[in-house]
Amino acid sequence: MSSTESGGDDMVAAVLDVLPHGRSDDDRPQHQKEPLAYALGIEEFYIYELTLSDDADIAFGDRIDLTEFGRVREREFDDLPSGARSELEYAVEEIVEADQQRFVDFYNDAQPITLRLHQLNLLPGIGKKLRNTILDERKRKPFESFEDLEDRVSGLHNPKEVLIERILEELREDDLKYRLFVRRSEQGEGE
């Protein structure tokens, strides 16, 4: 995979893990291993592997600008070391909480995918009845917060957690037909 070249808001990521001595499964001698970090893109939820300089001062939880790093590669969930995997849910939750309106607007703006399937139906626990209640309520007035959503839609418990669960599913599963939050790049396999 190639290095990331463009800048902008879509280049901000949350650090999931820092490996100052490289990956443990790298068989090269220690002096040949490069320090690495793993991060999750804030905008498109891409998973990135960053090659760090020896003096890089980052820690998990930090928000970083990916354009400040030499080599940035996209990775899949299965490529993440265990430390980064364990931080993933917390990072997704933090991203959703930090930009609540963006994710509340998903409930306000979700559209049909086909005649029989709506984007809302892809969320865990949302069937036809709950979807219709959400659609009816948003026609009256757009939702303003997760709390507003939960108050106005009977049966929808913890709408923030529903979104987090869907985002995590999209990060973990390669073969989902529909994606709402996690984008996949259109590049070929192998590196």
Short mmCIF file of N, CA and C in Angstrom, two decimals:
data_model
loop_
_atom_site.label_atom_id
_atom_site.label_comp_id
_atom_site.label_asym_id
_atom_site.label_seq_id
_atom_site.Cartn_x
_atom_site.Cartn_y
_atom_site.Cartn_z
N MET A 1 0.85 -1.18 0.00
CA MET A 1 0.00 0.00 0.00
C MET A 1 0.88 1.23 0.00
N SER A 2 0.39 2.26 -0.57
CA SER A 2 1.22 3.44 -0.72
C SER A 2 1.09 4.37 0.48
N SER A 3 2.02 5.27 0.57
CA SER A 3 1.99 6.27 1.63
C SER A 3 0.87 7.25 1.37
N THR A 4 0.36 7.82 2.43
CA THR A 4 -0.68 8.81 2.32
C THR A 4 -0.03 10.13 1.91
N GLU A 5 -0.63 10.80 0.92
CA GLU A 5 0.00 12.00 0.40
C GLU A 5 -0.80 13.28 0.63
N SER A 6 -2.11 13.18 0.71
CA SER A 6 -2.91 14.40 0.82
C SER A 6 -3.10 14.80 2.27
N GLY A 7 -3.39 16.07 2.50
CA GLY A 7 -3.62 16.56 3.84
C GLY A 7 -5.08 16.86 4.05
N GLY A 8 -5.40 17.59 5.12
CA GLY A 8 -6.78 17.99 5.37
C GLY A 8 -7.32 17.36 6.63
N ASP A 9 -8.60 17.66 6.91
CA ASP A 9 -9.25 17.16 8.11
C ASP A 9 -9.32 15.65 8.15
N ASP A 10 -9.39 15.02 6.99
CA ASP A 10 -9.49 13.57 6.96
C ASP A 10 -8.19 12.89 7.34
N MET A 11 -7.17 13.63 7.66
CA MET A 11 -5.87 13.07 8.00
C MET A 11 -5.59 13.08 9.51
N VAL A 12 -6.61 13.28 10.31
CA VAL A 12 -6.45 13.24 11.76
C VAL A 12 -6.81 11.83 12.23
N ALA A 13 -6.02 11.31 13.14
CA ALA A 13 -6.24 9.95 13.63
C ALA A 13 -6.01 9.89 15.14
N ALA A 14 -6.62 8.89 15.76
CA ALA A 14 -6.44 8.62 17.18
C ALA A 14 -5.47 7.46 17.32
N VAL A 15 -4.43 7.63 18.12
CA VAL A 15 -3.41 6.60 18.30
C VAL A 15 -3.99 5.46 19.13
N LEU A 16 -3.84 4.23 18.61
CA LEU A 16 -4.32 3.03 19.30
C LEU A 16 -3.21 2.34 20.08
N ASP A 17 -2.00 2.37 19.55
CA ASP A 17 -0.89 1.68 20.20
C ASP A 17 0.42 2.20 19.64
N VAL A 18 1.45 2.18 20.45
CA VAL A 18 2.80 2.58 20.03
C VAL A 18 3.73 1.42 20.35
N LEU A 19 4.50 1.02 19.34
CA LEU A 19 5.46 -0.07 19.51
C LEU A 19 6.86 0.49 19.28
N PRO A 20 7.52 0.99 20.33
CA PRO A 20 8.82 1.64 20.16
C PRO A 20 9.90 0.70 19.63
N HIS A 21 9.71 -0.61 19.81
CA HIS A 21 10.69 -1.59 19.35
C HIS A 21 10.15 -2.43 18.19
N GLY A 22 9.15 -1.92 17.49
CA GLY A 22 8.58 -2.64 16.34
C GLY A 22 7.67 -3.78 16.77
N ARG A 23 7.19 -4.49 15.77
CA ARG A 23 6.28 -5.62 16.02
C ARG A 23 7.03 -6.78 16.64
N SER A 24 6.40 -7.48 17.56
CA SER A 24 7.03 -8.63 18.22
C SER A 24 7.19 -9.80 17.25
N ASP A 25 6.35 -9.86 16.21
CA ASP A 25 6.46 -10.97 15.26
C ASP A 25 7.45 -10.67 14.12
N ASP A 26 8.15 -9.54 14.21
CA ASP A 26 9.19 -9.19 13.24
C ASP A 26 10.47 -9.92 13.66
N ASP A 27 10.97 -10.80 12.80
CA ASP A 27 12.12 -11.64 13.15
C ASP A 27 13.47 -10.96 12.96
N ARG A 28 13.47 -9.75 12.47
CA ARG A 28 14.74 -9.04 12.26
C ARG A 28 15.40 -8.71 13.60
N PRO A 29 16.71 -8.50 13.58
CA PRO A 29 17.38 -8.08 14.82
C PRO A 29 16.81 -6.74 15.31
N GLN A 30 16.88 -6.52 16.61
CA GLN A 30 16.27 -5.34 17.22
C GLN A 30 16.72 -4.03 16.56
N HIS A 31 17.98 -3.91 16.22
CA HIS A 31 18.49 -2.66 15.65
C HIS A 31 17.93 -2.40 14.24
N GLN A 32 17.33 -3.39 13.61
CA GLN A 32 16.75 -3.19 12.28
C GLN A 32 15.25 -2.92 12.32
N LYS A 33 14.64 -3.10 13.46
CA LYS A 33 13.19 -2.88 13.59
C LYS A 33 12.91 -1.38 13.72
N GLU A 34 11.86 -0.96 13.04
CA GLU A 34 11.46 0.45 13.10
C GLU A 34 10.36 0.62 14.15
N PRO A 35 10.41 1.74 14.90
CA PRO A 35 9.32 2.01 15.83
C PRO A 35 8.03 2.24 15.03
N LEU A 36 6.92 1.70 15.52
CA LEU A 36 5.64 1.78 14.83
C LEU A 36 4.56 2.31 15.76
N ALA A 37 3.50 2.80 15.14
CA ALA A 37 2.28 3.15 15.87
C ALA A 37 1.11 2.74 15.01
N TYR A 38 0.00 2.48 15.66
CA TYR A 38 -1.25 2.18 14.97
C TYR A 38 -2.26 3.23 15.37
N ALA A 39 -3.03 3.68 14.38
CA ALA A 39 -3.98 4.76 14.62
C ALA A 39 -5.26 4.50 13.84
N LEU A 40 -6.34 5.13 14.29
CA LEU A 40 -7.65 5.01 13.66
C LEU A 40 -8.06 6.38 13.14
N GLY A 41 -8.32 6.46 11.84
CA GLY A 41 -8.74 7.72 11.24
C GLY A 41 -10.06 8.21 11.82
N ILE A 42 -10.13 9.49 12.11
CA ILE A 42 -11.31 10.08 12.74
C ILE A 42 -12.47 10.17 11.75
N GLU A 43 -12.19 10.50 10.52
CA GLU A 43 -13.24 10.75 9.53
C GLU A 43 -13.79 9.48 8.89
N GLU A 44 -12.92 8.64 8.37
CA GLU A 44 -13.36 7.46 7.61
C GLU A 44 -13.10 6.14 8.32
N PHE A 45 -12.55 6.21 9.53
CA PHE A 45 -12.25 5.02 10.32
C PHE A 45 -11.29 4.05 9.62
N TYR A 46 -10.35 4.58 8.86
CA TYR A 46 -9.28 3.75 8.32
C TYR A 46 -8.36 3.37 9.47
N ILE A 47 -7.77 2.19 9.39
CA ILE A 47 -6.75 1.77 10.34
C ILE A 47 -5.40 2.02 9.67
N TYR A 48 -4.51 2.70 10.39
CA TYR A 48 -3.21 3.05 9.83
C TYR A 48 -2.07 2.47 10.66
N GLU A 49 -0.98 2.15 9.96
CA GLU A 49 0.29 1.81 10.59
C GLU A 49 1.26 2.92 10.23
N LEU A 50 1.89 3.52 11.22
CA LEU A 50 2.81 4.62 11.00
C LEU A 50 4.22 4.20 11.39
N THR A 51 5.16 4.54 10.56
CA THR A 51 6.56 4.34 10.91
C THR A 51 7.02 5.61 11.62
N LEU A 52 7.56 5.44 12.81
CA LEU A 52 7.93 6.59 13.64
C LEU A 52 9.43 6.85 13.59
N SER A 53 9.79 8.09 13.82
CA SER A 53 11.20 8.41 14.02
C SER A 53 11.53 8.00 15.46
N ASP A 54 12.80 7.84 15.74
CA ASP A 54 13.20 7.41 17.08
C ASP A 54 12.82 8.42 18.17
N ASP A 55 12.67 9.68 17.79
CA ASP A 55 12.35 10.71 18.78
C ASP A 55 10.87 11.10 18.77
N ALA A 56 10.03 10.33 18.11
CA ALA A 56 8.59 10.64 18.06
C ALA A 56 8.01 10.60 19.47
N ASP A 57 7.22 11.60 19.79
CA ASP A 57 6.64 11.71 21.12
C ASP A 57 5.11 11.59 21.02
N ILE A 58 4.64 10.36 20.86
CA ILE A 58 3.20 10.13 20.83
C ILE A 58 2.86 8.98 21.77
N ALA A 59 1.62 8.96 22.22
CA ALA A 59 1.15 7.91 23.11
C ALA A 59 -0.28 7.55 22.72
N PHE A 60 -0.73 6.37 23.16
CA PHE A 60 -2.08 6.01 22.77
C PHE A 60 -3.08 7.00 23.34
N GLY A 61 -4.13 7.22 22.54
CA GLY A 61 -5.12 8.21 22.91
C GLY A 61 -4.87 9.57 22.29
N ASP A 62 -3.63 9.84 21.87
CA ASP A 62 -3.32 11.13 21.24
C ASP A 62 -4.05 11.26 19.92
N ARG A 63 -4.40 12.49 19.58
CA ARG A 63 -4.89 12.80 18.23
C ARG A 63 -3.70 13.34 17.45
N ILE A 64 -3.47 12.78 16.27
CA ILE A 64 -2.30 13.17 15.49
C ILE A 64 -2.70 13.53 14.07
N ASP A 65 -1.84 14.31 13.43
CA ASP A 65 -1.99 14.65 12.01
C ASP A 65 -1.10 13.68 11.24
N LEU A 66 -1.72 12.84 10.44
CA LEU A 66 -0.98 11.80 9.72
C LEU A 66 0.03 12.35 8.73
N THR A 67 -0.18 13.58 8.27
CA THR A 67 0.74 14.18 7.30
C THR A 67 2.10 14.47 7.92
N GLU A 68 2.21 14.39 9.24
CA GLU A 68 3.47 14.67 9.92
C GLU A 68 4.37 13.43 10.05
N PHE A 69 3.92 12.31 9.48
CA PHE A 69 4.68 11.07 9.60
C PHE A 69 5.16 10.61 8.24
N GLY A 70 6.37 10.07 8.22
CA GLY A 70 7.01 9.66 6.97
C GLY A 70 6.24 8.62 6.20
N ARG A 71 6.05 7.47 6.79
CA ARG A 71 5.37 6.39 6.07
C ARG A 71 4.09 6.02 6.83
N VAL A 72 2.97 6.13 6.13
CA VAL A 72 1.67 5.80 6.69
C VAL A 72 1.02 4.80 5.74
N ARG A 73 0.66 3.64 6.29
CA ARG A 73 0.02 2.62 5.45
C ARG A 73 -1.31 2.21 6.05
N GLU A 74 -2.26 1.95 5.17
CA GLU A 74 -3.54 1.42 5.63
C GLU A 74 -3.36 -0.04 5.98
N ARG A 75 -4.08 -0.45 7.01
CA ARG A 75 -4.04 -1.83 7.46
C ARG A 75 -5.47 -2.33 7.69
N GLU A 76 -5.58 -3.63 7.84
CA GLU A 76 -6.85 -4.26 8.16
C GLU A 76 -6.89 -4.57 9.65
N PHE A 77 -8.07 -4.85 10.16
CA PHE A 77 -8.23 -5.19 11.57
C PHE A 77 -7.32 -6.35 11.97
N ASP A 78 -7.25 -7.37 11.12
CA ASP A 78 -6.44 -8.55 11.43
C ASP A 78 -4.95 -8.24 11.55
N ASP A 79 -4.50 -7.10 11.02
CA ASP A 79 -3.09 -6.71 11.11
C ASP A 79 -2.74 -6.04 12.44
N LEU A 80 -3.74 -5.68 13.22
CA LEU A 80 -3.50 -4.95 14.46
C LEU A 80 -2.89 -5.85 15.53
N PRO A 81 -1.88 -5.36 16.24
CA PRO A 81 -1.38 -6.12 17.40
C PRO A 81 -2.43 -6.08 18.52
N SER A 82 -2.29 -6.96 19.48
CA SER A 82 -3.32 -7.10 20.52
C SER A 82 -3.57 -5.81 21.30
N GLY A 83 -2.53 -5.04 21.57
CA GLY A 83 -2.71 -3.78 22.31
C GLY A 83 -3.61 -2.81 21.56
N ALA A 84 -3.42 -2.70 20.26
CA ALA A 84 -4.24 -1.80 19.44
C ALA A 84 -5.68 -2.32 19.36
N ARG A 85 -5.84 -3.63 19.26
CA ARG A 85 -7.19 -4.21 19.22
C ARG A 85 -7.96 -3.90 20.49
N SER A 86 -7.27 -4.00 21.62
CA SER A 86 -7.96 -3.75 22.89
C SER A 86 -8.34 -2.28 23.06
N GLU A 87 -7.65 -1.37 22.41
CA GLU A 87 -7.95 0.06 22.50
C GLU A 87 -8.99 0.52 21.48
N LEU A 88 -9.27 -0.32 20.49
CA LEU A 88 -10.12 0.08 19.37
C LEU A 88 -11.51 0.54 19.82
N GLU A 89 -12.16 -0.22 20.68
CA GLU A 89 -13.51 0.14 21.13
C GLU A 89 -13.50 1.49 21.86
N TYR A 90 -12.49 1.71 22.69
CA TYR A 90 -12.41 2.98 23.41
C TYR A 90 -12.18 4.15 22.45
N ALA A 91 -11.36 3.92 21.44
CA ALA A 91 -11.10 4.98 20.45
C ALA A 91 -12.37 5.33 19.67
N VAL A 92 -13.11 4.30 19.24
CA VAL A 92 -14.35 4.55 18.50
C VAL A 92 -15.34 5.30 19.38
N GLU A 93 -15.47 4.88 20.64
CA GLU A 93 -16.38 5.56 21.56
C GLU A 93 -15.98 7.03 21.74
N GLU A 94 -14.70 7.28 21.88
CA GLU A 94 -14.22 8.65 22.05
C GLU A 94 -14.50 9.50 20.80
N ILE A 95 -14.32 8.92 19.62
CA ILE A 95 -14.59 9.64 18.37
C ILE A 95 -16.07 9.99 18.27
N VAL A 96 -16.94 9.04 18.60
CA VAL A 96 -18.39 9.27 18.54
C VAL A 96 -18.80 10.34 19.56
N GLU A 97 -18.27 10.27 20.76
CA GLU A 97 -18.62 11.25 21.79
C GLU A 97 -18.10 12.65 21.44
N ALA A 98 -16.91 12.72 20.86
CA ALA A 98 -16.30 14.02 20.55
C ALA A 98 -17.02 14.74 19.41
N ASP A 99 -17.70 13.99 18.56
CA ASP A 99 -18.39 14.59 17.41
C ASP A 99 -19.84 14.08 17.38
N GLN A 100 -20.51 14.25 18.52
CA GLN A 100 -21.86 13.71 18.69
C GLN A 100 -22.81 14.12 17.57
N GLN A 101 -22.77 15.37 17.16
CA GLN A 101 -23.72 15.84 16.15
C GLN A 101 -23.58 15.10 14.83
N ARG A 102 -22.35 14.81 14.45
CA ARG A 102 -22.12 14.04 13.21
C ARG A 102 -22.85 12.70 13.25
N PHE A 103 -22.82 12.04 14.40
CA PHE A 103 -23.41 10.71 14.51
C PHE A 103 -24.91 10.77 14.78
N VAL A 104 -25.37 11.80 15.47
CA VAL A 104 -26.81 12.01 15.62
C VAL A 104 -27.41 12.30 14.24
N ASP A 105 -26.67 13.06 13.44
CA ASP A 105 -27.15 13.37 12.08
C ASP A 105 -27.27 12.12 11.22
N PHE A 106 -26.55 11.06 11.55
CA PHE A 106 -26.77 9.81 10.81
C PHE A 106 -28.22 9.39 10.97
N TYR A 107 -28.74 9.46 12.20
CA TYR A 107 -30.14 9.10 12.44
C TYR A 107 -31.07 10.07 11.70
N ASN A 108 -30.68 11.33 11.61
CA ASN A 108 -31.50 12.33 10.91
C ASN A 108 -31.47 12.17 9.40
N ASP A 109 -30.36 11.68 8.86
CA ASP A 109 -30.16 11.70 7.40
C ASP A 109 -30.15 10.33 6.74
N ALA A 110 -30.21 9.25 7.49
CA ALA A 110 -30.13 7.90 6.91
C ALA A 110 -31.20 7.72 5.85
N GLN A 111 -30.83 7.03 4.77
CA GLN A 111 -31.70 6.87 3.60
C GLN A 111 -31.90 5.39 3.26
N PRO A 112 -32.90 5.10 2.42
CA PRO A 112 -33.07 3.72 1.95
C PRO A 112 -31.87 3.30 1.09
N ILE A 113 -31.50 2.04 1.18
CA ILE A 113 -30.45 1.48 0.34
C ILE A 113 -31.09 0.83 -0.89
N THR A 114 -32.14 0.07 -0.62
CA THR A 114 -32.94 -0.56 -1.68
C THR A 114 -34.40 -0.36 -1.30
N LEU A 115 -35.30 -0.89 -2.09
CA LEU A 115 -36.72 -0.77 -1.77
C LEU A 115 -37.07 -1.48 -0.46
N ARG A 116 -36.30 -2.50 -0.12
CA ARG A 116 -36.62 -3.29 1.07
C ARG A 116 -35.65 -3.06 2.24
N LEU A 117 -34.57 -2.33 2.01
CA LEU A 117 -33.56 -2.18 3.06
C LEU A 117 -33.20 -0.71 3.26
N HIS A 118 -33.19 -0.29 4.50
CA HIS A 118 -32.86 1.08 4.88
C HIS A 118 -31.55 1.06 5.66
N GLN A 119 -30.79 2.15 5.59
CA GLN A 119 -29.53 2.24 6.34
C GLN A 119 -29.76 1.99 7.84
N LEU A 120 -30.86 2.47 8.37
CA LEU A 120 -31.14 2.28 9.79
C LEU A 120 -31.25 0.80 10.16
N ASN A 121 -31.72 -0.02 9.22
CA ASN A 121 -31.85 -1.45 9.49
C ASN A 121 -30.51 -2.17 9.62
N LEU A 122 -29.43 -1.53 9.19
CA LEU A 122 -28.11 -2.14 9.33
C LEU A 122 -27.57 -1.98 10.75
N LEU A 123 -28.20 -1.12 11.55
CA LEU A 123 -27.76 -0.93 12.93
C LEU A 123 -28.28 -2.09 13.79
N PRO A 124 -27.46 -2.59 14.71
CA PRO A 124 -27.88 -3.71 15.55
C PRO A 124 -29.14 -3.39 16.35
N GLY A 125 -30.11 -4.30 16.30
CA GLY A 125 -31.33 -4.15 17.08
C GLY A 125 -32.40 -3.27 16.46
N ILE A 126 -32.18 -2.73 15.28
CA ILE A 126 -33.19 -1.87 14.66
C ILE A 126 -33.88 -2.64 13.54
N GLY A 127 -35.12 -2.97 13.81
CA GLY A 127 -35.96 -3.65 12.83
C GLY A 127 -36.91 -2.66 12.19
N LYS A 128 -37.90 -3.21 11.52
CA LYS A 128 -38.85 -2.40 10.75
C LYS A 128 -39.63 -1.42 11.65
N LYS A 129 -40.13 -1.89 12.77
CA LYS A 129 -40.94 -1.05 13.65
C LYS A 129 -40.13 0.12 14.23
N LEU A 130 -38.95 -0.18 14.74
CA LEU A 130 -38.10 0.85 15.32
C LEU A 130 -37.64 1.84 14.24
N ARG A 131 -37.29 1.32 13.08
CA ARG A 131 -36.91 2.19 11.95
C ARG A 131 -38.04 3.16 11.61
N ASN A 132 -39.25 2.66 11.52
CA ASN A 132 -40.39 3.52 11.18
C ASN A 132 -40.64 4.57 12.26
N THR A 133 -40.44 4.21 13.51
CA THR A 133 -40.60 5.18 14.60
C THR A 133 -39.55 6.29 14.47
N ILE A 134 -38.31 5.91 14.18
CA ILE A 134 -37.24 6.90 14.00
C ILE A 134 -37.58 7.82 12.84
N LEU A 135 -38.02 7.25 11.72
CA LEU A 135 -38.36 8.06 10.54
C LEU A 135 -39.51 9.02 10.83
N ASP A 136 -40.53 8.55 11.55
CA ASP A 136 -41.67 9.42 11.89
C ASP A 136 -41.24 10.56 12.80
N GLU A 137 -40.42 10.24 13.81
CA GLU A 137 -39.97 11.28 14.75
C GLU A 137 -39.08 12.32 14.09
N ARG A 138 -38.22 11.90 13.20
CA ARG A 138 -37.32 12.87 12.56
C ARG A 138 -38.06 13.76 11.57
N LYS A 139 -39.21 13.30 11.06
CA LYS A 139 -40.04 14.17 10.20
C LYS A 139 -40.61 15.32 11.02
N ARG A 140 -40.96 15.04 12.26
CA ARG A 140 -41.51 16.09 13.14
C ARG A 140 -40.45 17.14 13.46
N LYS A 141 -39.27 16.66 13.81
CA LYS A 141 -38.18 17.56 14.19
C LYS A 141 -36.89 16.76 14.21
N PRO A 142 -35.80 17.30 13.63
CA PRO A 142 -34.53 16.55 13.65
C PRO A 142 -34.06 16.29 15.09
N PHE A 143 -33.39 15.18 15.27
CA PHE A 143 -32.84 14.84 16.58
C PHE A 143 -31.66 15.76 16.87
N GLU A 144 -31.55 16.18 18.13
CA GLU A 144 -30.50 17.12 18.51
C GLU A 144 -29.35 16.48 19.27
N SER A 145 -29.60 15.33 19.89
CA SER A 145 -28.57 14.65 20.67
C SER A 145 -28.97 13.19 20.82
N PHE A 146 -28.05 12.39 21.34
CA PHE A 146 -28.37 10.99 21.60
C PHE A 146 -29.47 10.90 22.66
N GLU A 147 -29.41 11.79 23.65
CA GLU A 147 -30.43 11.81 24.70
C GLU A 147 -31.81 12.12 24.11
N ASP A 148 -31.87 13.10 23.21
CA ASP A 148 -33.11 13.46 22.53
C ASP A 148 -33.65 12.26 21.75
N LEU A 149 -32.77 11.58 21.08
CA LEU A 149 -33.14 10.40 20.29
C LEU A 149 -33.73 9.32 21.19
N GLU A 150 -33.06 9.06 22.28
CA GLU A 150 -33.52 8.03 23.21
C GLU A 150 -34.85 8.41 23.86
N ASP A 151 -35.03 9.70 24.17
CA ASP A 151 -36.28 10.16 24.78
C ASP A 151 -37.46 10.07 23.82
N ARG A 152 -37.24 10.37 22.57
CA ARG A 152 -38.33 10.45 21.59
C ARG A 152 -38.65 9.14 20.90
N VAL A 153 -37.71 8.19 20.89
CA VAL A 153 -37.93 6.92 20.20
C VAL A 153 -38.01 5.80 21.24
N SER A 154 -39.24 5.42 21.56
CA SER A 154 -39.46 4.36 22.53
C SER A 154 -38.89 3.05 21.99
N GLY A 155 -38.10 2.38 22.79
CA GLY A 155 -37.51 1.11 22.37
C GLY A 155 -36.08 1.22 21.88
N LEU A 156 -35.62 2.44 21.59
CA LEU A 156 -34.23 2.63 21.17
C LEU A 156 -33.41 3.00 22.41
N HIS A 157 -32.73 1.99 22.93
CA HIS A 157 -31.95 2.20 24.14
C HIS A 157 -30.49 2.39 23.77
N ASN A 158 -29.91 3.45 24.24
CA ASN A 158 -28.50 3.79 24.03
C ASN A 158 -28.12 3.83 22.55
N PRO A 159 -28.65 4.81 21.81
CA PRO A 159 -28.37 4.92 20.37
C PRO A 159 -26.89 5.13 20.05
N LYS A 160 -26.14 5.70 20.99
CA LYS A 160 -24.70 5.87 20.78
C LYS A 160 -24.03 4.50 20.73
N GLU A 161 -24.37 3.61 21.67
CA GLU A 161 -23.79 2.27 21.70
C GLU A 161 -24.14 1.47 20.46
N VAL A 162 -25.34 1.68 19.92
CA VAL A 162 -25.76 1.00 18.69
C VAL A 162 -24.82 1.37 17.55
N LEU A 163 -24.50 2.66 17.43
CA LEU A 163 -23.58 3.10 16.38
C LEU A 163 -22.17 2.56 16.60
N ILE A 164 -21.70 2.59 17.83
CA ILE A 164 -20.36 2.09 18.14
C ILE A 164 -20.25 0.62 17.78
N GLU A 165 -21.28 -0.14 18.12
CA GLU A 165 -21.30 -1.57 17.80
C GLU A 165 -21.23 -1.80 16.29
N ARG A 166 -21.96 -0.98 15.52
CA ARG A 166 -21.93 -1.12 14.05
C ARG A 166 -20.56 -0.75 13.49
N ILE A 167 -19.97 0.33 13.99
CA ILE A 167 -18.64 0.75 13.52
C ILE A 167 -17.62 -0.36 13.79
N LEU A 168 -17.65 -0.94 14.98
CA LEU A 168 -16.72 -2.01 15.32
C LEU A 168 -16.94 -3.23 14.43
N GLU A 169 -18.19 -3.55 14.14
CA GLU A 169 -18.48 -4.66 13.23
C GLU A 169 -17.89 -4.39 11.85
N GLU A 170 -18.04 -3.16 11.37
CA GLU A 170 -17.49 -2.81 10.05
C GLU A 170 -15.96 -2.86 10.05
N LEU A 171 -15.33 -2.52 11.16
CA LEU A 171 -13.87 -2.59 11.25
C LEU A 171 -13.38 -4.03 11.25
N ARG A 172 -14.11 -4.91 11.92
CA ARG A 172 -13.67 -6.30 12.10
C ARG A 172 -13.99 -7.19 10.90
N GLU A 173 -15.10 -6.93 10.22
CA GLU A 173 -15.58 -7.82 9.16
C GLU A 173 -15.19 -7.29 7.78
N ASP A 174 -14.49 -8.11 7.02
CA ASP A 174 -14.07 -7.72 5.67
C ASP A 174 -15.17 -7.88 4.63
N ASP A 175 -16.08 -8.81 4.86
CA ASP A 175 -17.02 -9.18 3.81
C ASP A 175 -18.44 -8.64 3.98
N LEU A 176 -18.60 -7.51 4.65
CA LEU A 176 -19.92 -6.90 4.77
C LEU A 176 -20.34 -6.30 3.42
N LYS A 177 -21.58 -6.50 3.06
CA LYS A 177 -22.06 -5.97 1.78
C LYS A 177 -22.23 -4.46 1.84
N TYR A 178 -22.75 -3.96 2.96
CA TYR A 178 -23.01 -2.53 3.10
C TYR A 178 -22.18 -1.96 4.25
N ARG A 179 -21.60 -0.80 4.01
CA ARG A 179 -20.83 -0.10 5.03
C ARG A 179 -21.41 1.29 5.21
N LEU A 180 -21.58 1.69 6.45
CA LEU A 180 -22.14 3.00 6.76
C LEU A 180 -21.06 3.99 7.20
N PHE A 181 -20.06 3.50 7.90
CA PHE A 181 -19.09 4.38 8.55
C PHE A 181 -17.64 4.10 8.14
N VAL A 182 -17.27 2.84 8.03
CA VAL A 182 -15.89 2.46 7.75
C VAL A 182 -15.72 2.28 6.25
N ARG A 183 -14.87 3.09 5.67
CA ARG A 183 -14.62 3.01 4.24
C ARG A 183 -13.48 2.05 3.97
N ARG A 184 -13.56 1.39 2.86
CA ARG A 184 -12.48 0.51 2.41
C ARG A 184 -11.87 1.15 1.18
N SER A 185 -10.55 1.17 1.12
CA SER A 185 -9.91 1.72 -0.06
C SER A 185 -10.03 0.72 -1.20
N GLU A 186 -9.91 1.21 -2.42
CA GLU A 186 -10.11 0.38 -3.61
C GLU A 186 -8.81 -0.16 -4.16
N GLN A 187 -7.82 -0.36 -3.32
CA GLN A 187 -6.53 -0.82 -3.80
C GLN A 187 -6.42 -2.33 -3.75
N GLY A 188 -5.47 -2.85 -4.47
CA GLY A 188 -5.26 -4.29 -4.52
C GLY A 188 -4.59 -4.80 -3.26
N GLU A 189 -4.58 -6.11 -3.13
CA GLU A 189 -3.96 -6.74 -1.98
C GLU A 189 -2.44 -6.78 -2.12
N GLY A 190 -1.81 -7.01 -1.03
CA GLY A 190 -0.36 -7.22 -1.04
C GLY A 190 0.42 -5.94 -0.85
N GLU A 191 1.55 -6.12 -0.26
CA GLU A 191 2.46 -4.98 -0.06
C GLU A 191 3.84 -5.48 0.06
#
